[in-house]
Amino acid sequence: MPQNELMEGDLQQKNEVSQKDLMEGNLHRKIKMFQKGMTRTAKMSQKRLMKQDLGELDVAKLHPLSPEVVSCQPTTNIGTIGHVAHGKTTVVRAISGVQTNRFKCELERNITMKLGYANAKMKTALGLCATSMSCGSGEEDNPLFDEPGYENCRMKLLRHVSFVDCPGHEILMATMLNGATIMDGAFLLVAANESCPQPQTLEHLSAVDILNLQNIVILQNKVDLVSEHQAKNQYQAIQEMVKGTAAEGAPVIPIAARLKYNIDVRDFVSPPHMIVIRSFDVNKPGCGVDETKGGVVGGSITRGVMKVNQVVELRPGLLGKDDSGNRICQPIYTRVISLFAEQNELQFAVPGGLIGVGTTMDPALSRCDRLVGQILGEVGTLPDVSVFLMRQLLGVRTQETQMVKVSKLRKGETIQVNVLSMVSKAKVVALNNGRARMQLAQPVCTRSGEKVALSRCIEKHWRLIGWGEILGGNTLDVRPPVPSGLYSRENQAPFSQK
């Protein structure tokens, strides 16, 4: 079967999985065929990308549009947010050609349940055929334009971006907040065939307000399903909804994603700092000791340049107690052995975009997203938080279709705190003059001034109720690096992990 037919066919099949396919056990076979096709395409395209050379690297001269950077790695993160079933995943697929729903549970329910990722290159045609297009991350930078009559016209690479596809269901709000921490901008999806605003549309809009996300574009999706009069009426409703929010004044673009219609300065000099939002054990069960690979973490670099063979640390790392019963943390020290942007292998990675980092650490530490919320960089603290409550609870409807009022924080209650990509339960231990001291269930690695999201358990679901700003906290004792600077089982002991 031709390679392009394999990819296109499997993309459609993955999105239209039938119950018969699931019963016959064909789902895993389809996913494997899709992944093999993507890998073969990436290997062929890798030869046409700009080469990176660590020997000639000068970080002072790097910028997001450096040819050796933008060719291989995305440098901007764009999130898709909005109510469930408003077309977020479809928009990403229309732009990038990548189906971000890859887990069996997502394919069975046809909804996004985990953060989805896809990279895309934005290109423009030079000469008389002035037009723009997008394609996969591994595609050639300057291919010939395939439009009839313009065979000699070449495309020029403008941007390389990553899309962070967030779930819209109300019970997955914490997952959406994790994805929002690495966004440079966002597409707010609003379905034209439903009333505006929907509960999670408001909740996601408040989340980007909390995180001070300024670059927002509103996509009025599914305009092919409504009349022109209905679309105009909803446009007015959207303008009313965004008044006083970060999205006020944002452009509203009508699109039909399924039909593909109408579809900051970076710091390269500072030490690398990366927010971890996924972690994996890529080893297959039963593989030999010599074939075992180290743990892999995925996320976005916020500043600095990360290089292959560089020694790094993950904080807070491992948590435990010393012989005196005092709580301490042991950062995980490891070495970067590989860097990938999808299937593009890198020698160094710069801020922006989503990156996979292969390391030498024990893969048992990274399996099943165990390192989500860790920071590649600075020391973590237990923060004091200055709290500002919203006037009403977002995302919940009562029988009278009115919003539920938010009560003030109470001493002794347990809430959920999102700090960067870390989600932690927190007990309110003191309240004074608009400030709250919270005892976190697990330490976080962050700085003073960072904004955090606060959620309360309402009707058995964690619902966003407000935001706060970190003023300070108690710093844990951090064990120094081992002599080799690398992680091993032996040099993490001895302390109790009770």
GROMACS .gro file of C-alpha atoms in nm:
model
  498
    1MET     CA    1   0.000   0.000   0.000
    2PRO     CA    2   0.139   0.346  -0.083
    3GLN     CA    3   0.266   0.533   0.219
    4ASN     CA    4   0.041   0.837   0.187
    5GLU     CA    5  -0.267   0.617   0.144
    6LEU     CA    6  -0.172   0.427   0.459
    7MET     CA    7  -0.152   0.747   0.664
    8GLU     CA    8  -0.473   0.903   0.530
    9GLY     CA    9  -0.669   0.580   0.558
   10ASP     CA   10  -0.565   0.516   0.915
   11LEU     CA   11  -0.637   0.875   1.017
   12GLN     CA   12  -0.995   0.830   0.903
   13GLN     CA   13  -1.024   0.484   1.054
   14LYS     CA   14  -0.893   0.600   1.391
   15ASN     CA   15  -1.164   0.865   1.407
   16GLU     CA   16  -1.442   0.625   1.308
   17VAL     CA   17  -1.378   0.316   1.517
   18SER     CA   18  -1.678   0.085   1.515
   19GLN     CA   19  -1.786  -0.152   1.790
   20LYS     CA   20  -1.716  -0.442   1.556
   21ASP     CA   21  -1.353  -0.331   1.522
   22LEU     CA   22  -1.318  -0.323   1.899
   23MET     CA   23  -1.469  -0.671   1.940
   24GLU     CA   24  -1.241  -0.821   1.678
   25GLY     CA   25  -0.931  -0.668   1.834
   26ASN     CA   26  -0.841  -0.462   1.527
   27LEU     CA   27  -0.795  -0.135   1.713
   28HIS     CA   28  -0.436  -0.202   1.822
   29ARG     CA   29  -0.345  -0.324   1.473
   30LYS     CA   30  -0.474  -0.001   1.319
   31ILE     CA   31  -0.283   0.216   1.564
   32LYS     CA   32   0.039   0.021   1.501
   33MET     CA   33  -0.003   0.055   1.123
   34PHE     CA   34  -0.062   0.429   1.163
   35GLN     CA   35   0.246   0.472   1.383
   36LYS     CA   36   0.466   0.271   1.145
   37GLY     CA   37   0.351   0.485   0.855
   38MET     CA   38   0.429   0.804   1.047
   39THR     CA   39   0.774   0.670   1.142
   40ARG     CA   40   0.863   0.581   0.783
   41THR     CA   41   0.753   0.924   0.663
   42ALA     CA   42   0.960   1.093   0.935
   43LYS     CA   43   1.273   0.896   0.847
   44MET     CA   44   1.241   0.992   0.480
   45SER     CA   45   1.176   1.358   0.564
   46GLN     CA   46   1.456   1.380   0.822
   47LYS     CA   47   1.710   1.388   0.538
   48ARG     CA   48   1.556   1.708   0.400
   49LEU     CA   49   1.573   1.906   0.727
   50MET     CA   50   1.844   2.149   0.838
   51LYS     CA   51   2.127   1.978   1.025
   52GLN     CA   52   2.219   2.083   1.378
   53ASP     CA   53   2.584   2.096   1.486
   54LEU     CA   54   2.672   2.134   1.855
   55GLY     CA   55   3.026   2.234   1.758
   56GLU     CA   56   2.898   2.549   1.585
   57LEU     CA   57   2.625   2.632   1.838
   58ASP     CA   58   2.625   2.993   1.966
   59VAL     CA   59   2.321   3.043   2.190
   60ALA     CA   60   2.369   3.422   2.187
   61LYS     CA   61   2.283   3.426   1.815
   62LEU     CA   62   1.988   3.186   1.832
   63HIS     CA   63   1.630   3.307   1.789
   64PRO     CA   64   1.297   3.130   1.719
   65LEU     CA   65   1.335   3.174   1.341
   66SER     CA   66   1.694   3.047   1.314
   67PRO     CA   67   1.689   2.802   1.018
   68GLU     CA   68   1.848   2.517   1.216
   69VAL     CA   69   1.584   2.565   1.488
   70VAL     CA   70   1.259   2.624   1.302
   71SER     CA   71   1.334   2.345   1.052
   72CYS     CA   72   1.339   2.072   1.316
   73GLN     CA   73   1.157   2.203   1.622
   74PRO     CA   74   0.838   2.400   1.690
   75THR     CA   75   0.897   2.726   1.879
   76THR     CA   76   0.541   2.831   1.964
   77ASN     CA   77   0.270   2.648   2.162
   78ILE     CA   78  -0.094   2.706   2.066
   79GLY     CA   79  -0.368   2.555   2.282
   80THR     CA   80  -0.722   2.464   2.180
   81ILE     CA   81  -0.977   2.535   2.453
   82GLY     CA   82  -1.354   2.545   2.480
   83HIS     CA   83  -1.662   2.336   2.560
   84VAL     CA   84  -1.676   1.962   2.494
   85ALA     CA   85  -1.756   1.860   2.133
   86HIS     CA   86  -1.704   2.209   1.990
   87GLY     CA   87  -1.440   2.087   1.743
   88LYS     CA   88  -1.103   2.141   1.912
   89THR     CA   89  -0.948   1.812   1.797
   90THR     CA   90  -1.095   1.853   1.450
   91VAL     CA   91  -0.933   2.196   1.412
   92VAL     CA   92  -0.592   2.056   1.508
   93ARG     CA   93  -0.633   1.771   1.260
   94ALA     CA   94  -0.742   2.012   0.984
   95ILE     CA   95  -0.429   2.225   1.032
   96SER     CA   96  -0.164   1.963   1.110
   97GLY     CA   97  -0.304   1.642   0.962
   98VAL     CA   98  -0.242   1.467   1.297
   99GLN     CA   99  -0.514   1.285   1.492
  100THR     CA  100  -0.442   1.375   1.856
  101ASN     CA  101  -0.684   1.121   2.007
  102ARG     CA  102  -0.460   0.815   2.032
  103PHE     CA  103  -0.565   0.628   2.346
  104LYS     CA  104  -0.815   0.344   2.331
  105CYS     CA  105  -1.049   0.512   2.581
  106GLU     CA  106  -1.052   0.827   2.365
  107LEU     CA  107  -1.121   0.638   2.044
  108GLU     CA  108  -1.407   0.443   2.202
  109ARG     CA  109  -1.578   0.759   2.333
  110ASN     CA  110  -1.462   0.995   2.055
  111ILE     CA  111  -1.364   1.262   2.309
  112THR     CA  112  -1.029   1.400   2.425
  113MET     CA  113  -0.935   1.271   2.772
  114LYS     CA  114  -0.560   1.340   2.785
  115LEU     CA  115  -0.359   1.630   2.647
  116GLY     CA  116  -0.310   1.580   2.273
  117TYR     CA  117  -0.010   1.702   2.078
  118ALA     CA  118   0.056   1.781   1.713
  119ASN     CA  119   0.322   1.984   1.532
  120ALA     CA  120   0.277   2.177   1.208
  121LYS     CA  121   0.489   2.390   0.977
  122MET     CA  122   0.341   2.711   0.837
  123LYS     CA  123   0.462   2.793   0.486
  124THR     CA  124   0.396   3.049   0.217
  125ALA     CA  125   0.445   3.025  -0.157
  126LEU     CA  126   0.695   3.265  -0.314
  127GLY     CA  127   0.646   3.451  -0.640
  128LEU     CA  128   0.317   3.497  -0.822
  129CYS     CA  129   0.136   3.215  -0.643
  130ALA     CA  130   0.109   3.399  -0.310
  131THR     CA  131  -0.069   3.156  -0.080
  132SER     CA  132  -0.015   2.986   0.256
  133MET     CA  133  -0.039   2.626   0.376
  134SER     CA  134   0.042   2.402   0.672
  135CYS     CA  135   0.197   2.055   0.683
  136GLY     CA  136   0.349   1.800   0.918
  137SER     CA  137   0.656   1.863   1.132
  138GLY     CA  138   0.878   1.624   0.937
  139GLU     CA  139   0.801   1.765   0.592
  140GLU     CA  140   1.061   1.941   0.378
  141ASP     CA  141   1.111   2.312   0.452
  142ASN     CA  142   1.108   2.446   0.094
  143PRO     CA  143   0.921   2.201  -0.131
  144LEU     CA  144   0.788   2.278  -0.475
  145PHE     CA  145   0.430   2.403  -0.478
  146ASP     CA  146   0.204   2.129  -0.616
  147GLU     CA  147  -0.069   2.358  -0.752
  148PRO     CA  148  -0.121   2.312  -1.130
  149GLY     CA  149   0.044   2.592  -1.325
  150TYR     CA  150   0.289   2.678  -1.044
  151GLU     CA  151   0.513   2.371  -1.052
  152ASN     CA  152   0.832   2.583  -1.034
  153CYS     CA  153   0.713   2.790  -0.737
  154ARG     CA  154   0.878   2.702  -0.404
  155MET     CA  155   0.733   2.725  -0.054
  156LYS     CA  156   0.907   2.919   0.226
  157LEU     CA  157   0.895   2.803   0.588
  158LEU     CA  158   0.759   3.079   0.815
  159ARG     CA  159   0.677   2.918   1.149
  160HIS     CA  160   0.690   2.582   1.325
  161VAL     CA  161   0.424   2.544   1.595
  162SER     CA  162   0.296   2.287   1.845
  163PHE     CA  163  -0.074   2.242   1.918
  164VAL     CA  164  -0.185   2.142   2.268
  165ASP     CA  165  -0.531   1.984   2.236
  166CYS     CA  166  -0.713   2.017   2.571
  167PRO     CA  167  -1.017   1.815   2.684
  168GLY     CA  168  -1.342   2.006   2.718
  169HIS     CA  169  -1.534   1.779   2.958
  170GLU     CA  170  -1.608   1.929   3.299
  171ILE     CA  171  -1.443   1.646   3.498
  172LEU     CA  172  -1.115   1.694   3.306
  173MET     CA  173  -1.060   2.057   3.405
  174ALA     CA  174  -0.734   1.977   3.586
  175THR     CA  175  -0.595   1.827   3.264
  176MET     CA  176  -0.685   2.142   3.074
  177LEU     CA  177  -0.512   2.360   3.336
  178ASN     CA  178  -0.196   2.151   3.303
  179GLY     CA  179  -0.191   2.214   2.928
  180ALA     CA  180  -0.259   2.585   2.968
  181THR     CA  181   0.065   2.637   3.161
  182ILE     CA  182   0.278   2.590   2.848
  183MET     CA  183   0.064   2.784   2.599
  184ASP     CA  184   0.189   3.096   2.421
  185GLY     CA  185  -0.155   3.152   2.275
  186ALA     CA  186  -0.488   2.975   2.237
  187PHE     CA  187  -0.774   2.905   2.000
  188LEU     CA  188  -1.104   2.939   2.188
  189LEU     CA  189  -1.354   2.715   2.009
  190VAL     CA  190  -1.724   2.808   2.009
  191ALA     CA  191  -1.970   2.586   1.822
  192ALA     CA  192  -2.207   2.792   1.608
  193ASN     CA  193  -2.489   2.536   1.640
  194GLU     CA  194  -2.514   2.570   2.022
  195SER     CA  195  -2.611   2.856   2.248
  196CYS     CA  196  -2.334   3.079   2.380
  197PRO     CA  197  -2.184   3.068   2.635
  198GLN     CA  198  -2.164   2.701   2.729
  199PRO     CA  199  -2.045   2.608   3.085
  200GLN     CA  200  -1.694   2.490   2.999
  201THR     CA  201  -1.647   2.778   2.753
  202LEU     CA  202  -1.674   3.014   3.050
  203GLU     CA  203  -1.457   2.792   3.268
  204HIS     CA  204  -1.176   2.769   3.012
  205LEU     CA  205  -1.198   3.142   2.943
  206SER     CA  206  -1.152   3.210   3.314
  207ALA     CA  207  -0.857   2.970   3.322
  208VAL     CA  208  -0.668   3.167   3.057
  209ASP     CA  209  -0.749   3.484   3.254
  210ILE     CA  210  -0.591   3.325   3.561
  211LEU     CA  211  -0.278   3.232   3.367
  212ASN     CA  212  -0.263   3.576   3.201
  213LEU     CA  213  -0.269   3.431   2.850
  214GLN     CA  214  -0.301   3.729   2.616
  215ASN     CA  215  -0.277   3.587   2.263
  216ILE     CA  216  -0.624   3.446   2.198
  217VAL     CA  217  -0.810   3.388   1.873
  218ILE     CA  218  -1.179   3.290   1.888
  219LEU     CA  219  -1.285   3.030   1.631
  220GLN     CA  220  -1.658   3.017   1.561
  221ASN     CA  221  -1.672   2.656   1.443
  222LYS     CA  222  -1.945   2.459   1.262
  223VAL     CA  223  -2.080   2.761   1.072
  224ASP     CA  224  -2.171   2.518   0.794
  225LEU     CA  225  -2.452   2.385   1.018
  226VAL     CA  226  -2.632   2.717   1.076
  227SER     CA  227  -2.779   3.001   0.873
  228GLU     CA  228  -2.605   3.334   0.824
  229HIS     CA  229  -2.857   3.500   1.058
  230GLN     CA  230  -2.786   3.248   1.337
  231ALA     CA  231  -2.410   3.292   1.296
  232LYS     CA  232  -2.440   3.671   1.325
  233ASN     CA  233  -2.656   3.646   1.638
  234GLN     CA  234  -2.403   3.416   1.802
  235TYR     CA  235  -2.123   3.653   1.706
  236GLN     CA  236  -2.293   3.920   1.917
  237ALA     CA  237  -2.329   3.671   2.205
  238ILE     CA  238  -1.955   3.595   2.183
  239GLN     CA  239  -1.871   3.965   2.203
  240GLU     CA  240  -2.082   3.995   2.520
  241MET     CA  241  -1.921   3.685   2.671
  242VAL     CA  242  -1.561   3.807   2.637
  243LYS     CA  243  -1.616   4.157   2.779
  244GLY     CA  244  -1.377   4.219   3.066
  245THR     CA  245  -1.171   3.906   2.995
  246ALA     CA  246  -0.834   3.839   2.833
  247ALA     CA  247  -1.020   3.759   2.511
  248GLU     CA  248  -1.187   4.101   2.484
  249GLY     CA  249  -1.105   4.243   2.143
  250ALA     CA  250  -0.980   3.907   2.014
  251PRO     CA  251  -1.060   3.836   1.648
  252VAL     CA  252  -1.356   3.604   1.584
  253ILE     CA  253  -1.297   3.383   1.280
  254PRO     CA  254  -1.584   3.174   1.138
  255ILE     CA  255  -1.465   2.828   1.030
  256ALA     CA  256  -1.586   2.479   0.943
  257ALA     CA  257  -1.303   2.260   1.074
  258ARG     CA  258  -1.435   1.929   0.942
  259LEU     CA  259  -1.458   2.074   0.591
  260LYS     CA  260  -1.132   2.271   0.642
  261TYR     CA  261  -1.302   2.600   0.551
  262ASN     CA  262  -1.129   2.923   0.651
  263ILE     CA  263  -0.892   2.732   0.821
  264ASP     CA  264   0.711   3.659   2.308
  265VAL     CA  265   1.085   3.714   2.271
  266ARG     CA  266   1.256   3.390   2.380
  267ASP     CA  267   1.540   3.362   2.631
  268PHE     CA  268   1.812   3.140   2.483
  269VAL     CA  269   2.095   3.243   2.716
  270SER     CA  270   1.966   3.145   3.062
  271PRO     CA  271   2.005   2.788   3.193
  272PRO     CA  272   1.737   2.553   3.052
  273HIS     CA  273   1.404   2.538   3.234
  274MET     CA  274   1.141   2.287   3.126
  275ILE     CA  275   0.787   2.214   3.247
  276VAL     CA  276   0.713   1.840   3.239
  277ILE     CA  277   0.359   1.750   3.131
  278ARG     CA  278   0.413   1.384   3.029
  279SER     CA  279   0.654   1.104   3.120
  280PHE     CA  280   0.696   0.756   2.977
  281ASP     CA  281   0.868   0.421   3.001
  282VAL     CA  282   0.928   0.332   2.635
  283ASN     CA  283   1.058  -0.020   2.706
  284LYS     CA  284   0.845  -0.314   2.599
  285PRO     CA  285   0.774  -0.589   2.855
  286GLY     CA  286   1.037  -0.861   2.849
  287CYS     CA  287   1.315  -0.662   2.682
  288GLY     CA  288   1.670  -0.752   2.783
  289VAL     CA  289   1.889  -0.550   3.018
  290ASP     CA  290   2.118  -0.437   2.736
  291GLU     CA  291   1.816  -0.315   2.538
  292THR     CA  292   1.658  -0.117   2.823
  293LYS     CA  293   1.626   0.257   2.759
  294GLY     CA  294   1.612   0.533   3.018
  295GLY     CA  295   1.302   0.727   3.114
  296VAL     CA  296   1.151   0.982   2.874
  297VAL     CA  297   0.988   1.311   2.975
  298GLY     CA  298   0.786   1.542   2.753
  299GLY     CA  299   0.706   1.908   2.789
  300SER     CA  300   0.805   2.257   2.683
  301ILE     CA  301   1.124   2.452   2.745
  302THR     CA  302   1.038   2.797   2.882
  303ARG     CA  303   1.390   2.941   2.864
  304GLY     CA  304   1.745   2.838   2.779
  305VAL     CA  305   1.880   2.577   2.538
  306MET     CA  306   1.890   2.207   2.625
  307LYS     CA  307   2.161   1.997   2.462
  308VAL     CA  308   2.233   1.630   2.409
  309ASN     CA  309   2.475   1.490   2.673
  310GLN     CA  310   2.386   1.772   2.912
  311VAL     CA  311   2.350   1.677   3.282
  312VAL     CA  312   2.013   1.798   3.418
  313GLU     CA  313   1.796   1.759   3.727
  314LEU     CA  314   1.427   1.710   3.791
  315ARG     CA  315   1.277   1.883   4.095
  316PRO     CA  316   1.122   1.826   4.345
  317GLY     CA  317   1.227   1.473   4.247
  318LEU     CA  318   1.190   1.200   4.509
  319LEU     CA  319   1.024   1.288   4.838
  320GLY     CA  320   1.094   1.130   5.175
  321LYS     CA  321   1.214   1.178   5.533
  322ASP     CA  322   1.559   1.179   5.686
  323ASP     CA  323   1.664   0.994   6.003
  324SER     CA  324   1.517   1.273   6.218
  325GLY     CA  325   1.178   1.253   6.050
  326ASN     CA  326   1.217   1.581   5.862
  327ARG     CA  327   1.072   1.591   5.513
  328ILE     CA  328   1.331   1.629   5.237
  329CYS     CA  329   1.341   1.602   4.861
  330GLN     CA  330   1.601   1.438   4.641
  331PRO     CA  331   1.622   1.586   4.290
  332ILE     CA  332   1.668   1.329   4.015
  333TYR     CA  333   2.001   1.388   3.844
  334THR     CA  334   2.031   1.244   3.496
  335ARG     CA  335   2.182   1.304   3.153
  336VAL     CA  336   2.008   1.394   2.827
  337ILE     CA  337   2.084   1.126   2.567
  338SER     CA  338   1.832   1.228   2.299
  339LEU     CA  339   1.599   1.512   2.204
  340PHE     CA  340   1.301   1.474   1.972
  341ALA     CA  341   1.032   1.699   1.824
  342GLU     CA  342   0.790   1.427   1.709
  343GLN     CA  343   1.017   1.210   1.489
  344ASN     CA  344   1.271   1.487   1.426
  345GLU     CA  345   1.592   1.412   1.617
  346LEU     CA  346   1.761   1.722   1.763
  347GLN     CA  347   2.108   1.801   1.891
  348PHE     CA  348   1.971   2.092   2.095
  349ALA     CA  349   1.623   2.221   2.181
  350VAL     CA  350   1.513   2.582   2.232
  351PRO     CA  351   1.214   2.742   2.410
  352GLY     CA  352   0.870   2.685   2.263
  353GLY     CA  353   0.712   2.378   2.112
  354LEU     CA  354   0.678   2.033   2.265
  355ILE     CA  355   0.991   1.827   2.316
  356GLY     CA  356   1.061   1.467   2.415
  357VAL     CA  357   1.375   1.422   2.627
  358GLY     CA  358   1.540   1.081   2.652
  359THR     CA  359   1.746   1.036   2.969
  360THR     CA  360   1.959   0.785   3.158
  361MET     CA  361   1.733   0.771   3.465
  362ASP     CA  362   1.554   0.458   3.584
  363PRO     CA  363   1.247   0.419   3.356
  364ALA     CA  364   1.043   0.305   3.657
  365LEU     CA  365   1.046   0.668   3.775
  366SER     CA  366   0.893   0.803   3.454
  367ARG     CA  367   0.630   0.540   3.371
  368CYS     CA  368   0.260   0.627   3.370
  369ASP     CA  369   0.312   1.006   3.392
  370ARG     CA  370   0.473   0.981   3.737
  371LEU     CA  371   0.691   1.286   3.669
  372VAL     CA  372   0.411   1.516   3.552
  373GLY     CA  373   0.442   1.847   3.735
  374GLN     CA  374   0.817   1.819   3.785
  375ILE     CA  375   1.039   2.106   3.673
  376LEU     CA  376   1.372   2.072   3.501
  377GLY     CA  377   1.546   2.346   3.692
  378GLU     CA  378   1.500   2.547   4.006
  379VAL     CA  379   1.427   2.456   4.370
  380GLY     CA  380   1.063   2.401   4.476
  381THR     CA  381   0.881   2.567   4.768
  382LEU     CA  382   0.564   2.529   4.973
  383PRO     CA  383   0.399   2.863   4.893
  384ASP     CA  384   0.181   3.117   5.070
  385VAL     CA  385  -0.098   3.223   4.835
  386SER     CA  386  -0.288   3.551   4.809
  387VAL     CA  387  -0.639   3.443   4.716
  388PHE     CA  388  -0.898   3.613   4.496
  389LEU     CA  389  -1.232   3.433   4.465
  390MET     CA  390  -1.455   3.457   4.160
  391ARG     CA  391  -1.799   3.604   4.214
  392GLN     CA  392  -1.967   3.285   4.095
  393LEU     CA  393  -1.876   2.928   4.018
  394LEU     CA  394  -1.818   2.867   3.649
  395GLY     CA  395  -1.921   2.562   3.451
  396VAL     CA  396  -2.215   2.448   3.670
  397ARG     CA  397  -2.582   2.486   3.585
  398THR     CA  398  -2.866   2.471   3.835
  399GLN     CA  399  -3.228   2.392   3.760
  400GLU     CA  400  -3.290   2.765   3.733
  401THR     CA  401  -2.999   2.785   3.479
  402GLN     CA  402  -2.821   3.028   3.711
  403MET     CA  403  -2.461   3.002   3.824
  404VAL     CA  404  -2.376   2.876   4.173
  405LYS     CA  405  -2.228   3.136   4.409
  406VAL     CA  406  -1.877   3.072   4.540
  407SER     CA  407  -1.830   3.067   4.917
  408LYS     CA  408  -1.508   3.190   5.076
  409LEU     CA  409  -1.224   2.958   5.165
  410ARG     CA  410  -1.264   2.794   5.505
  411LYS     CA  411  -0.989   2.702   5.748
  412GLY     CA  412  -0.932   2.328   5.743
  413GLU     CA  413  -1.091   2.260   5.404
  414THR     CA  414  -0.904   2.075   5.131
  415ILE     CA  415  -0.881   2.225   4.783
  416GLN     CA  416  -0.690   2.144   4.466
  417VAL     CA  417  -0.408   2.370   4.347
  418ASN     CA  418  -0.259   2.381   3.996
  419VAL     CA  419   0.096   2.522   3.999
  420LEU     CA  420   0.241   2.514   3.647
  421SER     CA  421   0.178   2.150   3.544
  422MET     CA  422   0.173   2.014   3.902
  423VAL     CA  423  -0.165   1.923   4.054
  424SER     CA  424  -0.165   1.893   4.433
  425LYS     CA  425  -0.422   1.875   4.710
  426ALA     CA  426  -0.381   2.154   4.965
  427LYS     CA  427  -0.520   2.205   5.316
  428VAL     CA  428  -0.604   2.562   5.418
  429VAL     CA  429  -0.427   2.603   5.753
  430ALA     CA  430  -0.461   2.981   5.803
  431LEU     CA  431  -0.654   3.278   5.661
  432ASN     CA  432  -0.562   3.643   5.718
  433ASN     CA  433  -0.643   3.964   5.525
  434GLY     CA  434  -0.703   3.800   5.188
  435ARG     CA  435  -0.407   3.566   5.226
  436ALA     CA  436  -0.417   3.193   5.276
  437ARG     CA  437  -0.146   2.961   5.402
  438MET     CA  438  -0.182   2.618   5.246
  439GLN     CA  439  -0.012   2.292   5.331
  440LEU     CA  440   0.048   2.110   5.003
  441ALA     CA  441   0.026   1.732   4.984
  442GLN     CA  442   0.340   1.737   4.771
  443PRO     CA  443   0.602   2.010   4.717
  444VAL     CA  444   0.622   2.206   4.394
  445CYS     CA  445   0.913   2.367   4.216
  446THR     CA  446   0.821   2.728   4.140
  447ARG     CA  447   0.901   3.095   4.204
  448SER     CA  448   0.733   3.376   4.396
  449GLY     CA  449   0.486   3.569   4.181
  450GLU     CA  450   0.364   3.261   3.992
  451LYS     CA  451  -0.013   3.244   3.946
  452VAL     CA  452  -0.199   2.930   4.054
  453ALA     CA  453  -0.551   2.799   3.992
  454LEU     CA  454  -0.774   2.692   4.283
  455SER     CA  455  -1.044   2.424   4.255
  456ARG     CA  456  -1.301   2.295   4.506
  457CYS     CA  457  -1.479   1.958   4.509
  458ILE     CA  458  -1.842   2.033   4.418
  459GLU     CA  459  -2.088   1.755   4.338
  460LYS     CA  460  -1.799   1.504   4.330
  461HIS     CA  461  -1.606   1.704   4.069
  462TRP     CA  462  -1.318   1.950   4.106
  463ARG     CA  463  -1.445   2.287   3.983
  464LEU     CA  464  -1.245   2.604   3.923
  465ILE     CA  465  -1.331   2.865   4.190
  466GLY     CA  466  -1.052   3.121   4.174
  467TRP     CA  467  -0.685   3.200   4.147
  468GLY     CA  468  -0.399   3.311   4.363
  469GLU     CA  469  -0.044   3.440   4.356
  470ILE     CA  470   0.251   3.277   4.531
  471LEU     CA  471   0.406   3.507   4.791
  472GLY     CA  472   0.647   3.266   4.958
  473GLY     CA  473   0.676   2.933   5.129
  474ASN     CA  474   0.888   2.687   5.322
  475THR     CA  475   1.186   2.556   5.129
  476LEU     CA  476   1.260   2.188   5.170
  477ASP     CA  477   1.609   2.057   5.232
  478VAL     CA  478   1.753   1.939   4.902
  479ARG     CA  479   2.012   1.664   4.896
  480PRO     CA  480   2.324   1.765   4.700
  481PRO     CA  481   2.419   1.600   4.369
  482VAL     CA  482   2.595   1.266   4.384
  483PRO     CA  483   2.964   1.272   4.280
  484SER     CA  484   2.895   1.139   3.933
  485GLY     CA  485   2.613   1.389   3.879
  486LEU     CA  486   2.393   1.109   3.749
  487TYR     CA  487   2.101   0.924   3.898
  488SER     CA  488   2.124   0.565   4.013
  489ARG     CA  489   1.925   0.357   4.259
  490GLU     CA  490   2.212   0.337   4.506
  491ASN     CA  491   2.277   0.707   4.545
  492GLN     CA  492   1.911   0.792   4.614
  493ALA     CA  493   1.916   0.599   4.944
  494PRO     CA  494   1.899   0.612   5.234
  495PHE     CA  495   1.579   0.786   5.336
  496SER     CA  496   1.227   0.671   5.403
  497GLN     CA  497   0.960   0.753   5.144
  498LYS     CA  498   0.669   0.731   5.388
   0.00000   0.00000   0.00000
